[in-house]
PDB file of C-alpha atoms in Angstrom:
ATOM      1  CA  MET A   1     111.410 -16.406 108.850  1.00  0.00           C
ATOM      2  CA  ASP A   2     109.000 -19.437 109.327  1.00  0.00           C
ATOM      3  CA  ASN A   3     108.271 -21.039 112.801  1.00  0.00           C
ATOM      4  CA  GLU A   4     110.761 -23.929 112.043  1.00  0.00           C
ATOM      5  CA  GLU A   5     113.676 -21.426 111.400  1.00  0.00           C
ATOM      6  CA  SER A   6     112.830 -19.122 114.313  1.00  0.00           C
ATOM      7  CA  ASP A   7     112.579 -22.003 116.702  1.00  0.00           C
ATOM      8  CA  LYS A   8     116.394 -22.629 116.111  1.00  0.00           C
ATOM      9  CA  TYR A   9     117.060 -19.493 118.168  1.00  0.00           C
ATOM     10  CA  ARG A  10     114.629 -20.133 120.928  1.00  0.00           C
ATOM     11  CA  ALA A  11     115.911 -19.371 124.579  1.00  0.00           C
ATOM     12  CA  PRO A  12     113.604 -21.413 126.728  1.00  0.00           C
ATOM     13  CA  ALA A  13     114.654 -19.710 130.077  1.00  0.00           C
ATOM     14  CA  LEU A  14     114.280 -16.154 128.479  1.00  0.00           C
ATOM     15  CA  ASP A  15     110.803 -17.288 127.127  1.00  0.00           C
ATOM     16  CA  LYS A  16     109.737 -18.476 130.542  1.00  0.00           C
ATOM     17  CA  GLY A  17     110.651 -15.294 132.180  1.00  0.00           C
ATOM     18  CA  LEU A  18     108.906 -13.046 129.597  1.00  0.00           C
ATOM     19  CA  ASP A  19     105.713 -15.256 129.660  1.00  0.00           C
ATOM     20  CA  ILE A  20     105.582 -14.413 133.509  1.00  0.00           C
ATOM     21  CA  LEU A  21     106.184 -10.739 133.135  1.00  0.00           C
ATOM     22  CA  GLU A  22     103.476 -10.658 130.238  1.00  0.00           C
ATOM     23  CA  LEU A  23     101.038 -12.513 132.501  1.00  0.00           C
ATOM     24  CA  LEU A  24     101.440 -10.507 135.548  1.00  0.00           C
ATOM     25  CA  ALA A  25     101.131  -7.216 133.477  1.00  0.00           C
ATOM     26  CA  SER A  26      97.601  -8.352 132.263  1.00  0.00           C
ATOM     27  CA  VAL A  27      96.134  -9.079 135.860  1.00  0.00           C
ATOM     28  CA  ASP A  28      95.340  -7.102 138.812  1.00  0.00           C
ATOM     29  CA  GLY A  29      96.274  -8.044 142.386  1.00  0.00           C
ATOM     30  CA  GLY A  30      98.881 -10.574 141.573  1.00  0.00           C
ATOM     31  CA  LEU A  31      98.836 -14.465 141.098  1.00  0.00           C
ATOM     32  CA  THR A  32     100.137 -17.283 143.328  1.00  0.00           C
ATOM     33  CA  GLN A  33     102.912 -19.603 141.825  1.00  0.00           C
ATOM     34  CA  ALA A  34     100.331 -22.280 141.220  1.00  0.00           C
ATOM     35  CA  GLU A  35      98.055 -19.864 139.398  1.00  0.00           C
ATOM     36  CA  ILE A  36     100.789 -18.755 137.259  1.00  0.00           C
ATOM     37  CA  SER A  37     101.794 -22.298 136.292  1.00  0.00           C
ATOM     38  CA  LYS A  38      98.030 -23.118 135.539  1.00  0.00           C
ATOM     39  CA  ARG A  39      97.518 -20.049 133.220  1.00  0.00           C
ATOM     40  CA  LEU A  40     100.733 -20.952 131.442  1.00  0.00           C
ATOM     41  CA  ASN A  41      99.933 -24.581 131.436  1.00  0.00           C
ATOM     42  CA  ARG A  42     103.307 -25.558 132.904  1.00  0.00           C
ATOM     43  CA  SER A  43     104.330 -27.310 136.291  1.00  0.00           C
ATOM     44  CA  PRO A  44     104.783 -25.052 139.337  1.00  0.00           C
ATOM     45  CA  ASN A  45     108.332 -26.501 139.694  1.00  0.00           C
ATOM     46  CA  GLU A  46     109.104 -24.974 136.184  1.00  0.00           C
ATOM     47  CA  PHE A  47     108.678 -21.314 137.697  1.00  0.00           C
ATOM     48  CA  TYR A  48     110.054 -21.527 141.217  1.00  0.00           C
ATOM     49  CA  ARG A  49     113.642 -20.384 140.223  1.00  0.00           C
ATOM     50  CA  MET A  50     112.600 -18.060 137.530  1.00  0.00           C
ATOM     51  CA  LEU A  51     110.028 -16.363 139.943  1.00  0.00           C
ATOM     52  CA  ASP A  52     112.887 -16.219 142.575  1.00  0.00           C
ATOM     53  CA  ARG A  53     115.368 -14.503 140.178  1.00  0.00           C
ATOM     54  CA  LEU A  54     112.659 -12.009 139.005  1.00  0.00           C
ATOM     55  CA  VAL A  55     111.997 -11.092 142.630  1.00  0.00           C
ATOM     56  CA  ARG A  56     115.528 -10.684 143.442  1.00  0.00           C
ATOM     57  CA  ARG A  57     116.303  -8.499 140.389  1.00  0.00           C
ATOM     58  CA  GLY A  58     113.205  -6.317 141.297  1.00  0.00           C
ATOM     59  CA  TYR A  59     110.856  -7.084 138.424  1.00  0.00           C
ATOM     60  CA  VAL A  60     108.394  -8.950 140.472  1.00  0.00           C
ATOM     61  CA  THR A  61     107.462  -8.550 144.152  1.00  0.00           C
ATOM     62  CA  ARG A  62     105.599 -10.630 146.523  1.00  0.00           C
ATOM     63  CA  ILE A  63     102.482  -9.239 148.292  1.00  0.00           C
ATOM     64  CA  ASP A  64     100.531 -10.794 151.051  1.00  0.00           C
ATOM     65  CA  GLY A  65     102.856 -13.625 151.414  1.00  0.00           C
ATOM     66  CA  ASP A  66     102.222 -15.816 148.324  1.00  0.00           C
ATOM     67  CA  LEU A  67     100.926 -13.368 145.681  1.00  0.00           C
ATOM     68  CA  TYR A  68     103.398 -12.389 142.902  1.00  0.00           C
ATOM     69  CA  SER A  69     102.982  -8.908 141.206  1.00  0.00           C
ATOM     70  CA  LEU A  70     104.564  -6.923 138.628  1.00  0.00           C
ATOM     71  CA  THR A  71     106.680  -3.972 139.716  1.00  0.00           C
ATOM     72  CA  LEU A  72     107.422  -0.755 138.156  1.00  0.00           C
ATOM     73  CA  LYS A  73     111.022  -1.574 137.240  1.00  0.00           C
ATOM     74  CA  LEU A  74     110.354  -2.094 133.586  1.00  0.00           C
ATOM     75  CA  PHE A  75     108.581   1.218 133.784  1.00  0.00           C
ATOM     76  CA  GLY A  76     111.481   2.840 135.488  1.00  0.00           C
ATOM     77  CA  LEU A  77     113.897   1.605 132.883  1.00  0.00           C
ATOM     78  CA  ALA A  78     111.538   2.919 130.056  1.00  0.00           C
ATOM     79  CA  GLN A  79     111.491   6.301 131.961  1.00  0.00           C
ATOM     80  CA  LEU A  80     115.254   6.756 131.711  1.00  0.00           C
ATOM     81  CA  HIS A  81     115.085   6.029 127.920  1.00  0.00           C
ATOM     82  CA  ALA A  82     114.776   8.553 124.894  1.00  0.00           C
ATOM     83  CA  PRO A  83     111.575  10.154 126.286  1.00  0.00           C
ATOM     84  CA  VAL A  84     113.199  11.399 129.607  1.00  0.00           C
ATOM     85  CA  ARG A  85     116.244  12.541 127.773  1.00  0.00           C
ATOM     86  CA  ARG A  86     114.111  14.653 125.401  1.00  0.00           C
ATOM     87  CA  LEU A  87     112.039  15.874 128.375  1.00  0.00           C
ATOM     88  CA  ALA A  88     115.408  17.050 130.080  1.00  0.00           C
ATOM     89  CA  SER A  89     116.491  18.791 126.933  1.00  0.00           C
ATOM     90  CA  PHE A  90     113.341  20.803 126.190  1.00  0.00           C
ATOM     91  CA  ALA A  91     113.073  21.452 129.990  1.00  0.00           C
ATOM     92  CA  THR A  92     116.343  23.201 130.012  1.00  0.00           C
ATOM     93  CA  PRO A  93     115.610  26.730 128.686  1.00  0.00           C
ATOM     94  CA  LEU A  94     112.338  26.943 130.550  1.00  0.00           C
ATOM     95  CA  MET A  95     114.143  25.869 133.898  1.00  0.00           C
ATOM     96  CA  ARG A  96     116.714  28.414 133.091  1.00  0.00           C
ATOM     97  CA  GLU A  97     114.062  31.167 132.691  1.00  0.00           C
ATOM     98  CA  LEU A  98     112.409  29.985 135.916  1.00  0.00           C
ATOM     99  CA  ALA A  99     115.477  30.365 137.769  1.00  0.00           C
ATOM    100  CA  GLN A 100     116.353  33.823 136.445  1.00  0.00           C
ATOM    101  CA  ARG A 101     112.784  35.051 137.178  1.00  0.00           C
ATOM    102  CA  SER A 102     112.470  33.570 140.624  1.00  0.00           C
ATOM    103  CA  LYS A 103     116.037  34.061 141.805  1.00  0.00           C
ATOM    104  CA  GLN A 104     115.681  30.435 142.913  1.00  0.00           C
ATOM    105  CA  ALA A 105     117.364  27.126 141.907  1.00  0.00           C
ATOM    106  CA  ASN A 106     115.171  24.371 140.449  1.00  0.00           C
ATOM    107  CA  GLN A 107     115.327  20.692 139.479  1.00  0.00           C
ATOM    108  CA  LEU A 108     113.385  18.017 137.579  1.00  0.00           C
ATOM    109  CA  ALA A 109     112.913  14.562 138.774  1.00  0.00           C
ATOM    110  CA  VAL A 110     111.223  11.408 137.496  1.00  0.00           C
ATOM    111  CA  PHE A 111     110.436   8.019 139.161  1.00  0.00           C
ATOM    112  CA  ASP A 112     113.029   5.347 138.882  1.00  0.00           C
ATOM    113  CA  ARG A 113     112.978   1.959 140.715  1.00  0.00           C
ATOM    114  CA  GLY A 114     111.789   3.163 144.040  1.00  0.00           C
ATOM    115  CA  SER A 115     113.093   6.672 144.176  1.00  0.00           C
ATOM    116  CA  ALA A 116     112.740  10.232 142.598  1.00  0.00           C
ATOM    117  CA  VAL A 117     115.693  10.768 140.551  1.00  0.00           C
ATOM    118  CA  VAL A 118     116.974  14.116 139.456  1.00  0.00           C
ATOM    119  CA  ILE A 119     117.573  14.367 135.754  1.00  0.00           C
ATOM    120  CA  ALA A 120     117.980  18.154 135.293  1.00  0.00           C
ATOM    121  CA  GLN A 121     118.730  21.219 137.461  1.00  0.00           C
ATOM    122  CA  GLN A 122     119.248  24.934 137.201  1.00  0.00           C
ATOM    123  CA  GLU A 123     121.318  26.884 139.662  1.00  0.00           C
ATOM    124  CA  ALA A 124     120.286  30.041 141.201  1.00  0.00           C
ATOM    125  CA  PRO A 125     121.307  32.918 139.239  1.00  0.00           C
ATOM    126  CA  ASP A 126     122.799  35.032 142.152  1.00  0.00           C
ATOM    127  CA  TYR A 127     124.974  34.078 145.019  1.00  0.00           C
ATOM    128  CA  TRP A 128     122.612  31.800 147.122  1.00  0.00           C
ATOM    129  CA  GLY A 129     120.477  28.869 146.274  1.00  0.00           C
ATOM    130  CA  ILE A 130     119.916  25.174 147.063  1.00  0.00           C
ATOM    131  CA  SER A 131     120.713  22.631 144.179  1.00  0.00           C
ATOM    132  CA  ILE A 132     120.948  18.675 144.096  1.00  0.00           C
ATOM    133  CA  ARG A 133     123.070  17.217 141.596  1.00  0.00           C
ATOM    134  CA  VAL A 134     121.867  15.455 138.550  1.00  0.00           C
ATOM    135  CA  GLY A 135     121.614  11.618 139.181  1.00  0.00           C
ATOM    136  CA  SER A 136     120.663  12.058 143.008  1.00  0.00           C
ATOM    137  CA  HIS A 137     118.053   9.698 144.277  1.00  0.00           C
ATOM    138  CA  ILE A 138     115.662  11.129 146.745  1.00  0.00           C
ATOM    139  CA  SER A 139     112.838   9.789 148.932  1.00  0.00           C
ATOM    140  CA  LEU A 140     109.334   9.585 147.937  1.00  0.00           C
ATOM    141  CA  PHE A 141     107.998   9.984 151.384  1.00  0.00           C
ATOM    142  CA  ASP A 142     109.492  13.212 152.738  1.00  0.00           C
ATOM    143  CA  THR A 143     110.282  15.389 149.719  1.00  0.00           C
ATOM    144  CA  GLY A 144     108.216  17.593 147.574  1.00  0.00           C
ATOM    145  CA  SER A 145     109.165  15.727 144.277  1.00  0.00           C
ATOM    146  CA  GLY A 146     108.194  12.440 145.919  1.00  0.00           C
ATOM    147  CA  HIS A 147     104.985  13.577 147.146  1.00  0.00           C
ATOM    148  CA  VAL A 148     104.010  15.072 143.698  1.00  0.00           C
ATOM    149  CA  LEU A 149     105.168  11.886 141.777  1.00  0.00           C
ATOM    150  CA  LEU A 150     102.923   9.923 144.087  1.00  0.00           C
ATOM    151  CA  ALA A 151      99.933  12.235 144.285  1.00  0.00           C
ATOM    152  CA  PHE A 152      99.309  12.489 140.450  1.00  0.00           C
ATOM    153  CA  ARG A 153      99.035   8.601 140.030  1.00  0.00           C
ATOM    154  CA  SER A 154      96.088   6.367 140.508  1.00  0.00           C
ATOM    155  CA  PRO A 155      96.021   4.339 143.996  1.00  0.00           C
ATOM    156  CA  GLU A 156      97.223   1.203 142.266  1.00  0.00           C
ATOM    157  CA  GLU A 157     100.150   2.854 140.798  1.00  0.00           C
ATOM    158  CA  ARG A 158     101.018   4.586 144.047  1.00  0.00           C
ATOM    159  CA  GLU A 159     101.187   1.158 145.830  1.00  0.00           C
ATOM    160  CA  MET A 160     103.466  -0.242 143.218  1.00  0.00           C
ATOM    161  CA  MET A 161     105.819   2.743 143.455  1.00  0.00           C
ATOM    162  CA  ILE A 162     105.727   2.326 147.226  1.00  0.00           C
ATOM    163  CA  SER A 163     106.540  -1.305 146.983  1.00  0.00           C
ATOM    164  CA  GLU A 164     109.353  -0.629 144.699  1.00  0.00           C
ATOM    165  CA  HIS A 165     110.779   1.780 147.528  1.00  0.00           C
ATOM    166  CA  VAL A 166     110.812  -0.621 150.327  1.00  0.00           C
ATOM    167  CA  ARG A 167     111.334  -4.412 150.563  1.00  0.00           C
ATOM    168  CA  SER A 168     108.493  -4.576 153.314  1.00  0.00           C
ATOM    169  CA  ARG A 169     105.685  -2.247 154.193  1.00  0.00           C
ATOM    170  CA  ASP A 170     106.858  -3.002 157.915  1.00  0.00           C
ATOM    171  CA  GLU A 171     109.820  -0.585 157.016  1.00  0.00           C
ATOM    172  CA  ILE A 172     107.437   2.423 156.773  1.00  0.00           C
ATOM    173  CA  ASN A 173     104.467   3.903 158.639  1.00  0.00           C
ATOM    174  CA  LEU A 174     102.324   5.389 155.838  1.00  0.00           C
ATOM    175  CA  THR A 175      99.258   6.783 157.944  1.00  0.00           C
ATOM    176  CA  PRO A 176      95.890   7.790 156.540  1.00  0.00           C
ATOM    177  CA  GLU A 177      97.036  11.498 156.964  1.00  0.00           C
ATOM    178  CA  PHE A 178      99.872  10.731 154.483  1.00  0.00           C
ATOM    179  CA  TYR A 179      97.353   9.556 151.706  1.00  0.00           C
ATOM    180  CA  ALA A 180      95.129  12.450 152.658  1.00  0.00           C
ATOM    181  CA  ARG A 181      98.055  14.999 152.030  1.00  0.00           C
ATOM    182  CA  LEU A 182      98.663  13.297 148.393  1.00  0.00           C
ATOM    183  CA  ASP A 183      94.798  13.873 147.687  1.00  0.00           C
ATOM    184  CA  GLN A 184      95.154  17.453 148.901  1.00  0.00           C
ATOM    185  CA  ILE A 185      98.264  17.986 146.588  1.00  0.00           C
ATOM    186  CA  ARG A 186      96.356  16.577 143.714  1.00  0.00           C
ATOM    187  CA  GLU A 187      93.271  18.994 144.417  1.00  0.00           C
ATOM    188  CA  ARG A 188      95.670  21.971 144.950  1.00  0.00           C
ATOM    189  CA  GLY A 189      97.991  21.314 142.016  1.00  0.00           C
ATOM    190  CA  TYR A 190     101.212  21.380 143.861  1.00  0.00           C
ATOM    191  CA  GLU A 191     103.112  20.731 147.103  1.00  0.00           C
ATOM    192  CA  MET A 192     104.532  23.176 149.427  1.00  0.00           C
ATOM    193  CA  MET A 193     106.312  21.856 152.538  1.00  0.00           C
ATOM    194  CA  ALA A 194     109.181  22.500 154.845  1.00  0.00           C
ATOM    195  CA  SER A 195     112.204  20.617 153.699  1.00  0.00           C
ATOM    196  CA  ALA A 196     112.932  17.565 155.806  1.00  0.00           C
ATOM    197  CA  GLN A 197     116.722  17.900 154.987  1.00  0.00           C
ATOM    198  CA  THR A 198     117.542  21.653 155.147  1.00  0.00           C
ATOM    199  CA  ALA A 199     116.475  24.132 157.695  1.00  0.00           C
ATOM    200  CA  GLY A 200     114.835  27.362 156.423  1.00  0.00           C
ATOM    201  CA  VAL A 201     114.042  25.821 152.979  1.00  0.00           C
ATOM    202  CA  TYR A 202     110.481  25.164 151.384  1.00  0.00           C
ATOM    203  CA  ASN A 203     110.183  22.736 148.790  1.00  0.00           C
ATOM    204  CA  LEU A 204     107.861  23.902 145.994  1.00  0.00           C
ATOM    205  CA  SER A 205     106.908  21.179 143.610  1.00  0.00           C
ATOM    206  CA  ALA A 206     104.639  20.901 140.595  1.00  0.00           C
ATOM    207  CA  PRO A 207     103.680  17.894 138.420  1.00  0.00           C
ATOM    208  CA  ILE A 208     104.715  17.398 134.661  1.00  0.00           C
ATOM    209  CA  LEU A 209     101.592  15.892 133.316  1.00  0.00           C
ATOM    210  CA  GLU A 210     100.816  13.464 130.481  1.00  0.00           C
ATOM    211  CA  PRO A 211      97.536  14.361 128.578  1.00  0.00           C
ATOM    212  CA  ASP A 212      95.757  11.669 130.708  1.00  0.00           C
ATOM    213  CA  GLY A 213      96.771  13.459 133.939  1.00  0.00           C
ATOM    214  CA  ARG A 214      99.577  11.143 135.100  1.00  0.00           C
ATOM    215  CA  SER A 215     102.792  12.434 136.480  1.00  0.00           C
ATOM    216  CA  ILE A 216     105.797  11.819 134.422  1.00  0.00           C
ATOM    217  CA  ALA A 217     108.019  14.263 136.305  1.00  0.00           C
ATOM    218  CA  ALA A 218     108.271  16.779 139.367  1.00  0.00           C
ATOM    219  CA  LEU A 219     109.603  20.453 138.777  1.00  0.00           C
ATOM    220  CA  THR A 220     110.784  21.505 142.251  1.00  0.00           C
ATOM    221  CA  CYS A 221     111.983  24.762 143.606  1.00  0.00           C
ATOM    222  CA  PRO A 222     113.873  24.765 147.030  1.00  0.00           C
ATOM    223  CA  TYR A 223     112.791  28.073 147.945  1.00  0.00           C
ATOM    224  CA  ILE A 224     114.751  30.299 150.365  1.00  0.00           C
ATOM    225  CA  SER A 225     113.896  33.681 151.664  1.00  0.00           C
ATOM    226  CA  LEU A 226     116.278  36.125 150.018  1.00  0.00           C
ATOM    227  CA  VAL A 227     117.190  39.635 151.442  1.00  0.00           C
ATOM    228  CA  ASN A 228     116.666  41.008 147.927  1.00  0.00           C
ATOM    229  CA  PRO A 229     113.787  43.600 147.332  1.00  0.00           C
ATOM    230  CA  SER A 230     113.473  42.496 143.620  1.00  0.00           C
ATOM    231  CA  ALA A 231     113.187  38.730 144.394  1.00  0.00           C
ATOM    232  CA  PRO A 232     109.673  37.261 144.109  1.00  0.00           C
ATOM    233  CA  ASP A 233     108.052  36.110 147.386  1.00  0.00           C
ATOM    234  CA  ILE A 234     106.935  32.518 147.910  1.00  0.00           C
ATOM    235  CA  THR A 235     103.411  33.202 146.340  1.00  0.00           C
ATOM    236  CA  GLU A 236     105.059  34.681 143.272  1.00  0.00           C
ATOM    237  CA  THR A 237     107.449  31.766 143.019  1.00  0.00           C
ATOM    238  CA  ILE A 238     104.755  29.300 143.179  1.00  0.00           C
ATOM    239  CA  SER A 239     102.850  31.011 140.367  1.00  0.00           C
ATOM    240  CA  LEU A 240     106.110  31.019 138.254  1.00  0.00           C
ATOM    241  CA  LEU A 241     106.596  27.394 139.160  1.00  0.00           C
ATOM    242  CA  LEU A 242     103.106  26.415 138.103  1.00  0.00           C
ATOM    243  CA  LYS A 243     103.324  28.298 134.749  1.00  0.00           C
ATOM    244  CA  THR A 244     106.639  26.605 133.875  1.00  0.00           C
ATOM    245  CA  ALA A 245     105.188  23.211 134.920  1.00  0.00           C
ATOM    246  CA  SER A 246     102.162  23.732 132.709  1.00  0.00           C
ATOM    247  CA  GLN A 247     104.472  24.595 129.789  1.00  0.00           C
ATOM    248  CA  LEU A 248     106.517  21.700 130.175  1.00  0.00           C
ATOM    249  CA  SER A 249     103.353  19.548 130.367  1.00  0.00           C
ATOM    250  CA  ALA A 250     102.143  20.870 127.055  1.00  0.00           C
ATOM    251  CA  LEU A 251     105.559  19.987 125.530  1.00  0.00           C
ATOM    252  CA  ALA A 252     105.536  16.706 126.917  1.00  0.00           C
ATOM    253  CA  GLY A 253     102.003  16.118 125.695  1.00  0.00           C
ATOM    254  CA  ALA A 254     103.099  17.227 122.236  1.00  0.00           C
ATOM    255  CA  ASP A 255     106.022  14.785 122.323  1.00  0.00           C
ATOM    256  CA  VAL A 256     103.840  11.758 123.253  1.00  0.00           C
ATOM    257  CA  ALA A 257     101.519  12.833 120.459  1.00  0.00           C
ATOM    258  CA  GLN A 258     104.340  13.042 117.839  1.00  0.00           C
ATOM    259  CA  GLY A 259     105.995   9.770 119.077  1.00  0.00           C
TER     260      GLY A 259
END
């Protein structure tokens, strides 16, 4: 199709929105409305309503008052596409084996538009266990899954994920100790924390990593002490969890390579 023919099907508003997204994806730190219009060689007034809609729909965020920056919403949409469905499908037998060997439930979560979202889960094989239903949205800041998803990302990606979670940084108080904890998780390779939601439960969370070391998912076991002499203790359960996460990372890496 030549240029004259393709111009018949142009959608100027859509083109304008895509131009903005592509431009913001190519820069660090964001741009003002004036800078966007200058780089795209258009009048600033042409972009006011488009930027407002992109902000309201969550694809763009405002930082430091007048800077516009791309959020991770497009990334989140892609996360829930075929690769994540494949991840959930080939995770199922490994998660089932983990549940059988640890005598504990476990779940797999990914980042999506400001939250950790459970995409797969396995019940404990015996009477007792803590499980979260598939589709649940859980916090990034007070859960093992959220901590792991943040810990195994670059500082820039962390900030974008956090900006997806809250409308304003004033809503949360992330202390230097919180960031130090994320660094500690990254060095240790997993998170172990008392559940902020359920007494007596420890969240044990390990990352599913891409070949470049970025987290694509978090595998979490809500560990409860069992009065069962054959049940693994928490140290053994961590070992089983890390082994399963490593196997899933290898499968995910092979899937990326094939794709």
